Tab-separated table of C-alpha atoms in Angstrom:
chain	number	residue	atom	x	y	z
A	1359	MET	CA	83.443	146.658	75.457
A	1360	ALA	CA	85.701	144.188	77.132
A	1361	ALA	CA	85.356	141.651	80.171
A	1362	SER	CA	88.951	141.532	81.363
A	1363	GLN	CA	92.279	143.483	80.034
A	1364	ASP	CA	95.918	142.611	80.168
A	1365	TRP	CA	99.067	144.951	79.643
A	1366	GLY	CA	100.978	144.439	76.500
A	1367	PRO	CA	104.476	146.153	76.028
A	1368	GLY	CA	104.566	150.041	76.817
A	1369	GLY	CA	102.083	149.685	79.249
A	1370	ASP	CA	98.919	149.756	77.152
A	1371	SER	CA	95.575	148.334	78.192
A	1372	ARG	CA	94.028	145.529	75.775
A	1373	SER	CA	90.682	143.731	75.887
A	1374	GLU	CA	89.632	140.699	73.839
A	1375	VAL	CA	87.195	142.649	71.504
A	1376	GLY	CA	88.533	146.272	71.240
A	1377	VAL	CA	91.671	148.109	72.151
A	1378	VAL	CA	92.335	151.433	73.789
A	1379	ARG	CA	95.811	153.036	73.055
A	1380	ARG	CA	97.564	155.973	72.564
A	1381	ARG	CA	100.485	155.332	70.201
A	1382	PRO	CA	100.248	152.459	67.410
A	1383	TRP	CA	102.503	149.220	68.012
A	1384	MET	CA	105.515	149.308	65.565
A	1385	GLY	CA	107.993	146.810	64.575
A	1386	ALA	CA	111.480	147.416	62.862
A	1387	ALA	CA	109.713	147.361	59.218
A	1388	GLU	CA	107.019	150.232	60.219
A	1389	LEU	CA	110.100	152.261	61.877
A	1390	VAL	CA	112.157	152.139	58.938
A	1391	LEU	CA	109.011	152.952	57.129
A	1392	GLN	CA	108.194	155.908	59.148
A	1393	LEU	CA	112.032	156.834	58.792
A	1394	TRP	CA	111.263	156.998	54.754
A	1395	ARG	CA	108.366	158.737	55.223
A	1396	ALA	CA	110.422	161.767	57.233
A	1397	LYS	CA	113.413	161.899	55.034
A	1398	TRP	CA	112.394	165.447	53.789
A	1399	LEU	CA	112.870	166.192	57.565
A	1400	MET	CA	115.757	164.538	58.221
A	1401	LEU	CA	117.217	166.233	55.013
A	1402	VAL	CA	116.308	169.706	55.828
A	1403	ILE	CA	118.094	169.107	59.284
A	1404	PHE	CA	121.220	167.180	57.753
A	1405	LEU	CA	122.338	169.647	54.864
A	1406	PRO	CA	122.676	173.089	56.867
A	1407	ILE	CA	124.313	171.347	59.845
A	1408	PHE	CA	126.940	169.337	57.256
A	1409	VAL	CA	127.262	172.449	55.216
A	1410	LEU	CA	128.375	174.485	58.423
A	1411	GLY	CA	130.806	171.996	59.223
A	1412	LEU	CA	132.282	171.606	55.997
A	1413	VAL	CA	132.549	175.567	55.960
A	1414	ALA	CA	134.411	175.500	59.333
A	1415	ALA	CA	136.798	172.663	58.118
A	1416	MET	CA	137.683	174.533	54.994
A	1417	GLN	CA	138.849	177.673	57.556
A	1418	MET	CA	141.225	175.253	59.453
A	1419	PRO	CA	144.851	176.145	58.267
A	1420	THR	CA	147.338	173.157	57.514
A	1421	LYS	CA	149.912	173.423	59.737
A	1422	TYR	CA	153.939	171.354	59.392
A	1423	GLU	CA	155.395	169.515	62.272
A	1424	ALA	CA	158.949	169.356	62.506
A	1425	GLN	CA	160.558	166.654	64.446
A	1426	SER	CA	163.901	166.415	66.262
A	1427	ARG	CA	165.077	163.868	68.727
A	1428	LEU	CA	167.917	164.321	71.653
A	1429	TYR	CA	169.902	161.756	73.253
A	1430	VAL	CA	169.946	162.077	77.454
A	1431	ARG	CA	172.847	160.296	79.463
A	1432	LEU	CA	173.232	160.561	83.123
A	1433	GLY	CA	176.021	163.178	83.635
A	1434	GLU	CA	177.904	164.824	86.430
A	1435	GLU	CA	175.509	167.582	86.815
A	1436	SER	CA	172.311	165.190	87.926
A	1437	VAL	CA	174.617	163.347	90.797
A	1438	TYR	CA	174.130	164.413	93.767
A	1439	ARG	CA	177.290	164.431	96.250
A	1440	PRO	CA	177.215	165.533	99.766
A	1441	LYS	CA	179.685	168.492	100.837
A	1442	VAL	CA	182.721	167.416	102.619
A	1443	GLY	CA	182.216	167.148	106.322
A	1444	THR	CA	178.277	166.564	105.906
A	1445	GLU	CA	177.020	163.104	106.513
A	1446	GLY	CA	174.900	161.009	104.091
A	1447	ALA	CA	175.485	159.029	100.727
A	1448	GLY	CA	175.325	160.730	97.274
A	1449	ALA	CA	172.314	159.818	95.017
A	1450	THR	CA	171.674	158.848	91.614
A	1451	PRO	CA	168.824	159.816	89.821
A	1452	GLU	CA	166.565	156.818	87.540
A	1453	GLN	CA	166.406	156.989	83.836
A	1454	GLU	CA	162.798	158.007	83.935
A	1455	GLN	CA	163.374	160.786	86.139
A	1456	LEU	CA	165.931	161.976	84.431
A	1457	ILE	CA	164.192	162.106	80.986
A	1458	GLN	CA	161.064	163.732	83.188
A	1459	ALA	CA	163.474	166.252	84.502
A	1460	GLU	CA	164.752	166.968	81.031
A	1461	ILE	CA	161.247	167.664	79.449
A	1462	GLU	CA	160.310	169.893	82.342
A	1463	ILE	CA	162.958	171.913	81.173
A	1464	LEU	CA	162.356	171.690	77.716
A	1465	ARG	CA	158.933	172.857	78.626
A	1466	SER	CA	160.145	175.761	80.405
A	1467	PRO	CA	158.765	179.427	79.695
A	1468	VAL	CA	162.331	180.436	79.789
A	1469	VAL	CA	163.127	178.179	77.047
A	1470	ALA	CA	160.255	179.455	74.756
A	1471	GLU	CA	160.573	183.335	76.136
A	1472	ARG	CA	164.119	183.097	74.353
A	1473	ALA	CA	163.542	181.264	71.461
A	1474	LEU	CA	160.529	183.526	70.739
A	1475	ALA	CA	162.860	186.516	71.103
A	1476	ARG	CA	165.124	185.351	68.441
A	1477	PHE	CA	162.498	185.875	65.868
A	1478	PRO	CA	160.480	188.973	64.785
A	1479	LEU	CA	157.126	188.255	66.279
A	1480	SER	CA	155.175	189.709	63.186
A	1481	ARG	CA	156.764	186.682	61.439
A	1482	VAL	CA	155.843	183.918	63.589
A	1483	PHE	CA	152.020	184.825	64.997
A	1484	PRO	CA	151.360	187.744	62.663
A	1485	ASP	CA	147.646	187.925	63.718
A	1486	LEU	CA	148.596	188.980	67.435
A	1487	VAL	CA	150.713	191.802	65.966
A	1488	GLU	CA	147.847	192.729	63.986
A	1489	ALA	CA	145.824	192.818	67.299
A	1490	MET	CA	148.332	194.379	69.080
A	1491	GLU	CA	148.816	197.509	66.470
A	1492	LYS	CA	144.899	197.817	66.638
A	1493	GLN	CA	145.149	198.089	70.377
A	1494	ILE	CA	148.371	200.391	70.688
A	1495	ALA	CA	146.472	202.777	67.906
A	1496	GLU	CA	143.986	203.069	70.475
A	1497	ALA	CA	145.722	202.832	73.787
A	1498	PRO	CA	147.371	205.817	75.709
A	1499	ASP	CA	151.278	206.037	75.375
A	1500	SER	CA	151.382	204.494	79.188
A	1501	ARG	CA	149.808	201.324	78.138
A	1502	ARG	CA	151.474	200.571	74.786
A	1503	GLU	CA	154.943	198.821	76.652
A	1504	ALA	CA	152.392	196.603	78.532
A	1505	ILE	CA	150.389	195.964	75.482
A	1506	ALA	CA	153.449	194.837	73.704
A	1507	GLU	CA	154.562	192.657	76.395
A	1508	GLN	CA	150.885	191.065	76.767
A	1509	THR	CA	151.455	190.267	73.214
A	1510	PHE	CA	154.854	188.667	73.425
A	1511	GLN	CA	153.676	186.689	76.223
A	1512	LYS	CA	150.508	185.402	74.354
A	1513	GLY	CA	153.169	184.484	71.762
A	1514	VAL	CA	154.667	182.660	74.052
A	1515	ALA	CA	151.996	180.523	75.481
A	1516	ALA	CA	150.668	179.634	71.869
A	1517	LEU	CA	154.657	178.535	71.171
A	1518	ARG	CA	154.515	176.334	73.933
A	1519	LYS	CA	151.104	174.889	73.323
A	1520	SER	CA	152.571	174.060	69.674
A	1521	PHE	CA	155.502	172.521	71.261
A	1522	GLU	CA	155.604	168.749	72.111
A	1523	ALA	CA	158.077	167.027	73.724
A	1524	GLY	CA	157.912	163.387	75.278
A	1525	SER	CA	160.076	159.782	75.350
A	1526	ALA	CA	159.097	156.331	74.981
A	1527	PRO	CA	159.088	154.153	78.614
A	1528	LYS	CA	163.064	153.138	79.436
A	1529	THR	CA	164.044	154.954	76.309
A	1530	PRO	CA	166.973	157.621	76.981
A	1531	VAL	CA	165.563	159.586	73.708
A	1532	ILE	CA	163.594	162.668	74.080
A	1533	GLY	CA	161.179	163.122	70.874
A	1534	THR	CA	160.251	166.912	70.435
A	1535	ALA	CA	157.625	168.188	67.713
A	1536	LEU	CA	156.437	171.686	66.776
A	1537	SER	CA	153.505	172.981	64.605
A	1538	HIS	CA	153.633	175.778	62.444
A	1539	GLU	CA	151.599	177.139	59.381
A	1540	ASP	CA	155.242	177.712	57.725
A	1541	ALA	CA	157.205	174.658	57.090
A	1542	GLN	CA	160.546	176.478	56.981
A	1543	LEU	CA	159.483	178.470	60.394
A	1544	SER	CA	158.245	175.107	61.886
A	1545	ALA	CA	161.807	173.776	61.732
A	1546	GLU	CA	163.586	177.195	62.399
A	1547	LEU	CA	161.642	177.564	65.741
A	1548	LEU	CA	162.195	173.921	66.785
A	1549	ASN	CA	165.753	174.188	66.480
A	1550	ALA	CA	165.444	177.459	68.100
A	1551	MET	CA	163.875	176.014	70.806
A	1552	ILE	CA	166.650	173.257	71.240
A	1553	GLY	CA	169.576	175.577	71.199
A	1554	ALA	CA	167.669	178.182	73.754
A	1555	TYR	CA	167.213	174.355	75.763
A	1556	LEU	CA	170.925	173.653	76.069
A	1557	ASP	CA	171.968	177.303	76.861
A	1558	TYR	CA	169.695	177.261	79.635
A	1559	ARG	CA	170.077	173.729	80.946
A	1560	SER	CA	174.346	174.646	80.490
A	1561	GLU	CA	173.677	178.137	82.481
A	1562	VAL	CA	171.300	176.124	85.336
A	1563	PHE	CA	173.833	173.387	85.694
A	1564	ALA	CA	177.050	175.160	85.164
A	1565	VAL	CA	177.597	178.774	84.958
A	1566	GLY	CA	175.100	180.366	86.069
A	1567	GLY	CA	175.331	179.121	89.754
A	1568	SER	CA	178.797	180.443	90.348
A	1569	ASP	CA	178.250	183.584	88.484
A	1570	SER	CA	175.064	184.229	90.633
A	1571	LEU	CA	177.395	183.396	93.704
A	1572	ARG	CA	180.371	185.895	92.276
A	1573	ASP	CA	177.739	188.715	92.332
A	1574	GLN	CA	176.116	188.315	95.557
A	1575	ARG	CA	180.047	188.051	96.842
A	1576	LYS	CA	180.751	191.348	95.283
A	1577	LYS	CA	177.676	193.054	96.980
A	1578	PHE	CA	178.503	191.665	100.049
A	1579	GLU	CA	182.132	192.853	99.692
A	1580	GLY	CA	180.637	196.312	98.754
A	1581	GLU	CA	178.475	196.308	101.944
A	1582	LEU	CA	181.662	195.358	103.938
A	1583	LEU	CA	183.686	198.384	102.750
A	1584	ASN	CA	180.679	200.577	103.111
A	1585	VAL	CA	180.354	199.370	106.774
A	1586	GLU	CA	184.403	199.709	107.308
A	1587	SER	CA	183.987	203.186	106.161
A	1588	GLU	CA	181.345	204.120	108.699
A	1589	ILE	CA	183.089	202.599	111.687
A	1590	ARG	CA	186.592	204.938	110.500
A	1591	ALA	CA	183.937	207.710	110.407
A	1592	PHE	CA	182.470	206.872	113.705
A	1593	LEU	CA	185.877	206.579	115.317
A	1594	ARG	CA	187.224	209.701	113.693
A	1595	ARG	CA	183.922	211.649	115.058
A	1596	ASN	CA	184.676	210.587	118.355
A	1597	GLN	CA	188.443	210.788	118.293
A	1598	ILE	CA	188.940	206.759	119.112
A	1599	GLY	CA	191.871	204.907	118.328
A	1600	ASP	CA	190.616	201.460	119.286
A	1601	PHE	CA	187.118	201.436	120.836
A	1602	GLU	CA	187.523	198.021	122.582
A	1603	SER	CA	191.115	198.826	123.898
A	1604	GLU	CA	190.149	202.257	125.112
A	1605	ARG	CA	187.267	200.869	126.673
A	1606	GLN	CA	189.142	197.997	128.470
A	1607	THR	CA	192.169	200.549	129.592
A	1608	ALA	CA	189.584	203.239	131.062
A	1609	GLN	CA	188.057	200.250	132.729
A	1610	GLN	CA	191.053	199.397	134.112
A	1611	LEU	CA	192.464	202.685	134.692
A	1612	TYR	CA	189.322	203.382	136.511
A	1613	ALA	CA	189.262	200.072	138.646
A	1614	THR	CA	193.178	201.456	139.874
A	1615	ILE	CA	192.508	205.001	140.439
A	1616	SER	CA	189.266	203.955	142.441
A	1617	GLY	CA	191.983	201.531	144.371
A	1618	GLU	CA	194.432	203.786	145.055
A	1619	LEU	CA	191.902	206.903	146.024
A	1620	LEU	CA	190.484	204.414	148.881
A	1621	THR	CA	193.870	203.568	149.684
A	1622	ASN	CA	194.596	207.628	149.738
A	1623	LYS	CA	191.713	207.808	152.097
A	1624	SER	CA	192.556	205.136	154.121
A	1625	ARG	CA	195.787	206.407	154.745
A	1626	ALA	CA	194.805	209.830	155.441
A	1627	SER	CA	192.331	208.881	157.682
A	1628	ALA	CA	195.251	206.815	159.369
A	1629	VAL	CA	197.850	209.893	159.173
A	1630	GLU	CA	194.986	212.304	160.740
A	1631	GLY	CA	194.231	210.189	163.517
A	1632	GLN	CA	198.276	209.663	164.496
A	1633	LEU	CA	198.882	213.421	163.698
A	1634	ASP	CA	195.905	214.074	166.463
A	1635	ILE	CA	197.511	211.422	169.067
A	1636	ASN	CA	200.966	213.494	168.393
A	1637	ASN	CA	199.748	216.649	169.119
A	1638	GLN	CA	197.622	215.335	172.237
A	1639	GLN	CA	201.665	213.837	173.442
A	1640	LEU	CA	202.992	217.650	172.315
A	1641	ALA	CA	200.317	218.869	174.483
A	1642	THR	CA	201.318	217.176	177.422
A	1643	MET	CA	204.982	217.482	177.280
A	1644	GLU	CA	207.748	220.379	177.609
A	1645	PRO	CA	209.814	221.245	174.881
A	1646	GLN	CA	212.618	221.889	177.151
A	1647	GLN	CA	214.236	219.596	179.979
A	1648	ASP	CA	216.797	219.700	182.793
A	1649	LEU	CA	220.037	218.251	181.622
A	1650	TYR	CA	222.649	218.408	184.649
A	1651	VAL	CA	223.208	220.413	188.031
A	1652	GLU	CA	226.779	222.331	188.314
A	1653	ASP	CA	227.716	221.669	192.099
A	1654	ASN	CA	231.588	221.282	192.917
A	1655	SER	CA	231.502	221.526	196.738
A	1656	ALA	CA	232.702	218.112	197.190
A	1657	GLN	CA	235.714	218.976	195.012
A	1658	ARG	CA	236.289	222.310	196.676
A	1659	LEU	CA	236.209	220.277	199.928
A	1660	SER	CA	238.834	217.731	199.079
A	1661	GLU	CA	240.981	220.540	197.605
A	1662	LEU	CA	240.622	222.314	200.887
A	1663	ARG	CA	241.873	219.145	202.696
A	1664	MET	CA	244.727	218.532	200.369
A	1665	GLU	CA	245.738	222.610	200.889
A	1666	ARG	CA	245.559	221.614	204.648
A	1667	GLU	CA	247.951	218.746	204.345
A	1668	GLU	CA	250.326	220.802	201.989
A	1669	LEU	CA	249.907	223.690	205.156
A	1670	LEU	CA	250.626	220.911	207.887
A	1671	SER	CA	254.094	220.324	206.254
A	1672	ARG	CA	255.018	223.927	206.965
A	1673	TYR	CA	252.919	225.005	209.971
A	1674	THR	CA	251.351	223.584	213.020
A	1675	GLU	CA	248.131	222.463	213.463
A	1676	ASP	CA	247.687	225.828	215.995
A	1677	SER	CA	248.398	228.118	213.294
A	1678	ARG	CA	246.265	230.557	211.620
A	1679	ALA	CA	246.456	229.707	208.444
A	1680	VAL	CA	245.553	225.898	209.277
A	1681	GLN	CA	242.887	227.096	211.352
A	1682	ALA	CA	241.426	229.130	209.107
A	1683	ILE	CA	241.457	226.307	206.661
A	1684	ASP	CA	239.797	224.000	209.158
A	1685	THR	CA	237.100	226.758	209.317
A	1686	ARG	CA	236.730	226.821	205.741
A	1687	ILE	CA	236.597	223.105	205.715
A	1688	ASP	CA	234.167	222.791	208.792
A	1689	GLN	CA	231.894	225.067	206.751
A	1690	LEU	CA	231.760	222.973	203.469
A	1691	ARG	CA	231.528	220.265	205.366
A	1692	ASP	CA	227.781	221.225	207.359
A	1693	TYR	CA	227.010	222.650	204.020
A	1694	LEU	CA	227.093	219.508	202.441
A	1695	ASN	CA	225.475	217.779	204.906
A	1696	SER	CA	222.837	220.286	205.375
A	1697	ARG	CA	221.372	219.546	201.605
A	1698	ASP	CA	219.102	216.832	200.527
A	1699	GLY	CA	221.032	216.408	197.055
A	1700	LEU	CA	222.893	218.194	194.274
A	1701	SER	CA	223.081	221.914	194.629
A	1702	GLY	CA	224.425	224.486	191.913
A	1703	THR	CA	223.876	225.729	188.861
A	1704	THR	CA	220.973	223.713	186.481
A	1705	ARG	CA	221.516	223.309	182.941
A	1706	ARG	CA	218.584	223.027	180.859
A	1707	GLY	CA	217.978	221.880	177.268
A	1708	PRO	CA	215.451	220.725	174.561
A	1709	ASN	CA	213.625	217.525	175.118
A	1710	PRO	CA	214.502	214.668	172.946
A	1711	VAL	CA	211.108	212.923	173.096
A	1712	TYR	CA	209.332	215.899	172.274
A	1713	GLN	CA	211.525	216.573	169.498
A	1714	GLN	CA	210.873	213.162	168.210
A	1715	ILE	CA	207.367	213.212	168.392
A	1716	GLU	CA	207.694	216.688	167.049
A	1717	GLN	CA	209.466	215.475	164.391
A	1718	ALA	CA	207.168	212.605	163.741
A	1719	ALA	CA	203.927	215.064	164.001
A	1720	ALA	CA	205.714	217.568	161.367
A	1721	ASN	CA	206.287	214.126	158.985
A	1722	LEU	CA	202.329	213.072	159.334
A	1723	GLU	CA	201.354	216.660	158.703
A	1724	ALA	CA	203.272	216.614	155.262
A	1725	GLU	CA	202.316	213.250	154.634
A	1726	ALA	CA	198.668	214.573	155.165
A	1727	GLN	CA	199.289	217.345	152.726
A	1728	SER	CA	200.792	215.418	150.326
A	1729	LEU	CA	197.896	212.730	150.703
A	1730	ALA	CA	195.489	215.523	150.278
A	1731	LEU	CA	197.273	216.638	147.020
A	1732	GLN	CA	197.411	213.105	145.983
A	1733	ARG	CA	193.665	212.846	146.598
A	1734	ALA	CA	192.818	215.789	144.588
A	1735	GLU	CA	194.765	214.627	141.274
A	1736	LEU	CA	193.359	210.994	141.755
A	1737	GLU	CA	189.755	212.747	142.089
A	1738	ARG	CA	190.529	214.731	138.943
A	1739	GLN	CA	191.716	211.589	136.985
A	1740	LEU	CA	188.884	209.663	138.350
A	1741	ASN	CA	186.381	212.133	137.154
A	1742	SER	CA	187.871	212.401	133.562
A	1743	ILE	CA	188.177	208.916	133.109
A	1744	GLU	CA	184.903	208.171	134.331
A	1745	ALA	CA	183.070	211.007	131.992
A	1746	ARG	CA	185.679	209.075	129.390
A	1747	LEU	CA	183.929	205.944	130.276
A	1748	GLN	CA	180.402	207.079	130.167
A	1749	ARG	CA	180.725	208.506	126.798
A	1750	LEU	CA	182.225	204.848	125.672
A	1751	ASN	CA	179.625	203.484	127.277
A	1752	GLU	CA	177.073	205.640	125.465
A	1753	LEU	CA	178.453	205.042	122.304
A	1754	GLN	CA	178.797	201.042	122.973
A	1755	PRO	CA	175.407	200.294	120.989
A	1756	GLU	CA	176.309	202.189	117.961
A	1757	TRP	CA	179.948	200.510	117.767
A	1758	GLN	CA	178.405	196.947	118.377
A	1759	GLU	CA	175.960	197.440	115.813
A	1760	LEU	CA	178.296	198.541	113.347
A	1761	GLN	CA	180.772	195.145	114.390
A	1762	ARG	CA	177.303	193.160	113.924
A	1763	ARG	CA	177.105	194.106	110.495
A	1764	LYS	CA	180.791	194.006	109.952
A	1765	ALA	CA	180.982	190.626	111.051
A	1766	LEU	CA	177.691	189.526	109.482
A	1767	MET	CA	179.216	190.703	106.055
A	1768	GLU	CA	182.721	189.303	106.548
A	1769	ALA	CA	180.651	185.903	107.229
A	1770	ASN	CA	178.574	186.502	104.134
A	1771	VAL	CA	181.826	187.433	101.967
A	1772	GLN	CA	183.515	184.044	103.419
A	1773	ASN	CA	180.109	182.064	103.188
A	1774	PHE	CA	179.937	183.156	99.321
A	1775	SER	CA	183.626	183.003	98.607
A	1776	ALA	CA	183.454	178.972	99.619
A	1777	ARG	CA	180.533	178.122	97.575
A	1778	GLU	CA	181.771	180.118	94.813
A	1779	ILE	CA	184.735	178.111	94.606
A	1780	GLU	CA	182.716	174.562	95.195
A	1781	GLU	CA	180.396	175.626	92.642
A	1782	ARG	CA	183.490	176.529	90.057
A	1783	ALA	CA	184.791	172.875	90.658
A	1784	LEU	CA	181.082	171.648	89.918
A	1785	ALA	CA	181.240	173.958	86.697
A	1786	GLU	CA	184.366	172.645	85.549
A	1787	ILE	CA	182.954	169.054	86.033
A	1788	SER	CA	179.817	169.855	84.636
A	1789	ASN	CA	181.410	171.354	81.783
A	1790	GLN	CA	183.519	168.297	81.238
A	1791	SER	CA	180.284	166.024	80.945
A	1792	ALA	CA	178.418	169.073	79.011
A	1793	ASP	CA	177.745	166.243	76.004
A	1794	SER	CA	175.044	164.614	78.467
A	1795	VAL	CA	172.560	166.049	76.043
A	1796	ARG	CA	172.970	165.306	72.374
A	1797	VAL	CA	171.242	166.136	69.439
A	1798	LEU	CA	170.574	163.217	67.542
A	1799	GLU	CA	168.832	164.688	64.866
A	1800	PRO	CA	168.103	168.502	64.310
A	1801	ALA	CA	164.595	169.692	62.726
A	1802	ARG	CA	164.245	169.603	59.102
A	1803	VAL	CA	161.916	171.192	57.116
A	1804	PRO	CA	158.763	169.079	56.990
A	1805	ILE	CA	157.594	167.776	53.359
A	1806	GLN	CA	154.048	167.416	54.199
A	1807	GLY	CA	151.651	169.008	56.423
A	1808	SER	CA	148.756	167.878	58.159
A	1809	SER	CA	145.338	169.850	58.672
A	1810	LEU	CA	142.289	169.139	60.680
A	1811	LYS	CA	139.822	169.370	57.513
A	1812	LEU	CA	138.858	166.229	56.704
A	1813	PRO	CA	138.226	165.132	60.567
A	1814	ILE	CA	135.955	168.249	61.136
A	1815	ALA	CA	134.436	167.345	57.818
A	1816	ALA	CA	133.942	163.980	58.981
A	1817	LEU	CA	132.774	165.023	62.505
A	1818	ALA	CA	130.357	167.374	60.798
A	1819	PHE	CA	128.665	164.800	58.756
A	1820	LEU	CA	128.459	162.346	61.724
A	1821	PHE	CA	126.945	165.367	63.960
A	1822	ALA	CA	124.651	166.186	61.122
A	1823	GLY	CA	123.714	162.518	60.335
A	1824	PHE	CA	123.003	161.788	64.292
A	1825	THR	CA	120.887	165.193	64.579
A	1826	ALA	CA	118.798	164.135	61.105
A	1827	LEU	CA	118.160	160.609	62.345
A	1828	MET	CA	117.102	161.853	65.812
A	1829	ALA	CA	114.778	164.171	64.575
A	1830	GLY	CA	113.364	161.096	62.448
A	1831	LEU	CA	113.056	159.068	65.216
A	1832	LEU	CA	111.229	161.865	67.216
A	1833	ARG	CA	109.015	162.058	63.993
A	1834	ALA	CA	108.174	158.339	63.749
A	1835	LEU	CA	107.463	157.814	67.063
A	1836	THR	CA	105.195	160.748	67.831
A	1837	ARG	CA	103.071	159.511	64.791
A	1838	ASP	CA	99.341	158.282	65.875
A	1839	GLY	CA	98.457	156.452	62.311
A	1840	PHE	CA	99.363	152.416	61.720
A	1841	ALA	CA	101.862	152.671	58.775
A	1842	THR	CA	100.959	148.697	57.941
A	1843	ALA	CA	98.135	146.428	58.735
A	1844	ARG	CA	100.733	144.283	60.519
A	1845	SER	CA	101.131	147.363	62.885
A	1846	LEU	CA	97.317	147.621	63.257
A	1847	GLU	CA	96.847	143.872	64.177
A	1848	ARG	CA	99.705	143.945	66.549
A	1849	THR	CA	98.154	146.806	68.133
A	1850	ILE	CA	94.383	145.513	68.807
A	1851	GLY	CA	95.510	142.021	68.667
A	1852	VAL	CA	93.104	140.910	65.908
A	1853	PRO	CA	93.976	140.125	62.226
A	1854	VAL	CA	93.315	142.377	59.879
A	1855	VAL	CA	90.963	141.486	56.863
A	1856	GLY	CA	91.225	144.359	54.509
A	1857	ALA	CA	92.570	147.674	54.184
A	1858	VAL	CA	91.166	150.458	52.418
A	1859	GLY	CA	93.161	153.414	51.122
A	1860	ARG	CA	93.205	156.819	52.030
A	1861	VAL	CA	90.655	159.276	50.374
């Protein structure tokens, strides 16, 4: 049909004489006309959606929002000061950090639990209580407490969700709000939240630390008393007065007795050697020895000579008396000249050297016996001390464990006592600065409530209109006919001379 073709908008092929197209070319007027023709379709889609949105909006409850404001200033409990004897300087938080910390405490689940615990759950969340009663009726007895706790925690979550807290930048004021279907209850709940927050904050910064430390200290003091009782029972069971003293005494006695025993053995060996020497000497010596020889021949010769001189005074040399004395003198002189040494009666007596050695041997033998007895006693004492020391060494691990536990408990008691004193001092400072958070405006019963009925109805209207419009556009763009002559002219590219109505 056509000698040449070009492409118009939408990728349609067009010729000078005829046109081959899938959809008509529509302008704004044609589009509006097509939407008008699809008005009933759009209305059918719009009305059900809008009606459902209105029904949902009518179901939305009216909530009343109670509001309160808190003033926060820097207190001593928020200032960090290093302990005495430690290095480092103190630190002070910035205003934004302080406000954010207080907001986090306000949003704590502990605050919500304590506030909700002040009210009957059936008054605050009757729907939750109704669902809980149905579950309890169907559940066994063992599950009832768990179901009640779960319901309470759901109430806490719902209360936290309805609670809001925030502040403007660089402003020391925290605004709080709480929404509830009951206007009176919303104010009561918010005031309860503020009260629980102040109490919880006081416990965190002031009293709670010292009380916890006191409980810990008392706990360790009780454990220390138990350990001391075990130590006394241990000493009494093993008949020990002072373990360390007895062990040191036993060690000293063992060392002393061992030294004395070695000395005793050395002395006994020396005594036995000396005794053997003395016995050998005694075996080679005589107990008796010659003391002197009684010989009076020379004296008798002198006496005879004196008697001869006396006789010469009365007799002559030729007299018989003088010759008899001379004969006796000559015989005695010959006797003396005929022998080598003394001659006569020999006198014998005890040998003093033998006696000295014998006495020394007797002393050594007595000493040896004494050393033997001393050695036996020392060995007995050493065995007794050794057995005692071995018993103490066997008991030492148990004793050391008891002492280690006692030292640990004493250290814990001392540590917690010091920390408790420090916490009490800080608590006094915190109590003095307890007004660092003040309630500027307590919650009052709200007069006007707010509801989501109008916003939900508006959203339902917009959504229904948008859906209907999209359906109308889809219907208009998918039609194959020409709405106006102008549409036909733009589509085929030639003017329309006339139009014939639909038969």
